[in-house]
């Protein structure tokens, strides 16, 4: 477990600047990821350090409120509102996410919509 100021956290994650700012402002409260080994270790109540991938000195502590797990993004968006993830529709999401995660990995892994809130 790590600590920044007085808030301990268990994990670290980075996001692109645009999404960091949306989370920081509260406009985005669902972070989308492949449900990989790291995310499988995360659970409701865990805190994590989220940093801006383009400005790593910029960070916030977030808390996991819920883990919405689904076989794919289409199924996930039947459970949650895509707009809460910072995307306007599934096409924009697929165009963006496939820049970072291969189609093969997405086909192998489940996906998760991590419902989060800023802890500090």
Tab-separated table of C-alpha atoms in Angstrom:
chain	number	residue	atom	x	y	z
A	1	UNK	CA	0.000	0.000	0.000
A	2	UNK	CA	1.265	3.474	-0.900
A	3	UNK	CA	0.340	6.881	0.493
A	4	UNK	CA	0.226	10.401	-0.861
A	5	UNK	CA	-0.468	13.006	1.760
A	6	UNK	CA	-2.655	11.190	4.276
A	7	UNK	CA	-4.719	8.974	1.940
A	8	UNK	CA	-3.403	5.419	1.410
A	9	UNK	CA	-3.994	3.763	-1.975
A	10	UNK	CA	-3.494	0.274	-3.378
A	11	UNK	CA	-3.077	0.830	-7.131
A	12	UNK	CA	-1.936	3.343	-9.741
A	13	UNK	CA	-3.419	4.027	-13.150
A	14	UNK	CA	-2.877	6.636	-15.818
A	15	UNK	CA	-5.289	8.228	-18.264
A	16	UNK	CA	-4.897	10.634	-21.149
A	17	UNK	CA	-5.028	14.321	-20.227
A	18	UNK	CA	-8.548	14.871	-21.579
A	19	UNK	CA	-9.994	12.070	-19.417
A	20	UNK	CA	-7.911	13.058	-16.384
A	21	UNK	CA	-9.436	16.535	-16.518
A	22	UNK	CA	-12.955	15.099	-16.919
A	23	UNK	CA	-12.472	12.842	-13.877
A	24	UNK	CA	-10.854	15.641	-11.883
A	25	UNK	CA	-13.822	17.931	-12.576
A	26	UNK	CA	-16.380	15.201	-11.819
A	27	UNK	CA	-17.784	15.186	-15.379
A	28	UNK	CA	-16.566	11.583	-15.880
A	29	UNK	CA	-17.217	9.020	-13.158
A	30	UNK	CA	-16.788	5.731	-15.020
A	31	UNK	CA	-13.376	4.567	-16.204
A	32	UNK	CA	-13.414	1.868	-18.896
A	33	UNK	CA	-10.752	-0.819	-19.021
A	34	UNK	CA	-10.115	-4.374	-20.125
A	35	UNK	CA	-10.864	-6.578	-17.125
A	36	UNK	CA	-7.234	-7.668	-16.935
A	37	UNK	CA	-5.223	-9.074	-14.030
A	38	UNK	CA	-4.762	-5.652	-12.397
A	39	UNK	CA	-8.473	-4.772	-12.533
A	40	UNK	CA	-9.405	-8.241	-11.227
A	41	UNK	CA	-7.502	-7.374	-8.035
A	42	UNK	CA	-9.444	-4.132	-7.559
A	43	UNK	CA	-12.654	-4.058	-5.554
A	44	UNK	CA	-15.246	-1.661	-4.250
A	45	UNK	CA	-13.745	0.640	-1.639
A	46	UNK	CA	-10.177	0.446	-2.992
A	47	UNK	CA	-8.388	3.719	-3.565
A	48	UNK	CA	-5.971	4.338	-6.410
A	49	UNK	CA	-3.648	7.053	-7.598
A	50	UNK	CA	-4.782	8.311	-10.989
A	51	UNK	CA	-2.266	10.372	-12.882
A	52	UNK	CA	-2.289	12.335	-16.101
A	53	UNK	CA	-0.289	10.311	-18.653
A	54	UNK	CA	0.873	13.509	-20.353
A	55	UNK	CA	1.662	15.350	-17.081
A	56	UNK	CA	2.641	12.615	-14.583
A	57	UNK	CA	3.145	15.142	-11.782
A	58	UNK	CA	-0.619	15.790	-11.901
A	59	UNK	CA	-2.526	13.181	-9.882
A	60	UNK	CA	-5.622	12.605	-7.796
A	61	UNK	CA	-6.744	9.836	-5.492
A	62	UNK	CA	-9.927	8.047	-6.555
A	63	UNK	CA	-12.108	5.462	-4.850
A	64	UNK	CA	-13.806	2.528	-6.574
A	65	UNK	CA	-17.558	2.677	-5.945
A	66	UNK	CA	-18.578	-0.224	-8.170
A	67	UNK	CA	-17.132	-2.597	-10.754
A	68	UNK	CA	-19.517	-3.167	-13.697
A	69	UNK	CA	-18.169	-6.249	-15.491
A	70	UNK	CA	-19.404	-7.420	-18.895
A	71	UNK	CA	-18.241	-9.650	-21.758
A	72	UNK	CA	-17.882	-6.640	-24.102
A	73	UNK	CA	-18.583	-2.910	-24.309
A	74	UNK	CA	-21.953	-3.312	-26.004
A	75	UNK	CA	-23.149	-5.434	-23.082
A	76	UNK	CA	-21.590	-3.029	-20.592
A	77	UNK	CA	-23.508	-0.085	-22.034
A	78	UNK	CA	-26.779	-1.893	-21.374
A	79	UNK	CA	-25.841	-1.572	-17.674
A	80	UNK	CA	-24.365	1.944	-17.583
A	81	UNK	CA	-24.714	5.262	-19.414
A	82	UNK	CA	-21.830	5.624	-21.892
A	83	UNK	CA	-21.793	9.400	-21.414
A	84	UNK	CA	-20.608	8.893	-17.822
A	85	UNK	CA	-17.418	7.401	-19.320
A	86	UNK	CA	-16.533	10.530	-21.302
A	87	UNK	CA	-17.583	9.146	-24.692
A	88	UNK	CA	-20.588	10.190	-26.752
A	89	UNK	CA	-21.193	6.757	-28.323
A	90	UNK	CA	-19.710	3.296	-28.791
A	91	UNK	CA	-18.045	4.205	-32.118
A	92	UNK	CA	-16.016	6.966	-30.458
A	93	UNK	CA	-15.079	4.542	-27.673
A	94	UNK	CA	-13.948	1.783	-30.058
A	95	UNK	CA	-11.912	4.263	-32.134
A	96	UNK	CA	-10.176	5.495	-28.989
A	97	UNK	CA	-9.671	2.268	-27.058
A	98	UNK	CA	-8.235	0.300	-29.967
A	99	UNK	CA	-5.331	2.790	-30.012
A	100	UNK	CA	-4.283	1.385	-26.625
A	101	UNK	CA	-5.710	-2.145	-26.467
A	102	UNK	CA	-5.600	-4.607	-29.346
A	103	UNK	CA	-8.806	-6.035	-30.773
A	104	UNK	CA	-7.449	-9.485	-29.899
A	105	UNK	CA	-7.033	-8.536	-26.230
A	106	UNK	CA	-10.531	-7.069	-26.138
A	107	UNK	CA	-11.880	-10.299	-27.617
A	108	UNK	CA	-10.050	-12.356	-24.933
A	109	UNK	CA	-10.826	-10.200	-21.911
A	110	UNK	CA	-14.027	-9.098	-20.311
A	111	UNK	CA	-14.395	-5.351	-19.852
A	112	UNK	CA	-15.101	-3.285	-16.770
A	113	UNK	CA	-16.711	0.065	-16.146
A	114	UNK	CA	-15.172	1.218	-12.891
A	115	UNK	CA	-17.539	3.603	-11.164
A	116	UNK	CA	-15.266	6.008	-9.292
A	117	UNK	CA	-15.241	9.180	-7.253
A	118	UNK	CA	-12.469	11.550	-6.393
A	119	UNK	CA	-11.246	10.890	-2.864
A	120	UNK	CA	-9.239	14.101	-2.537
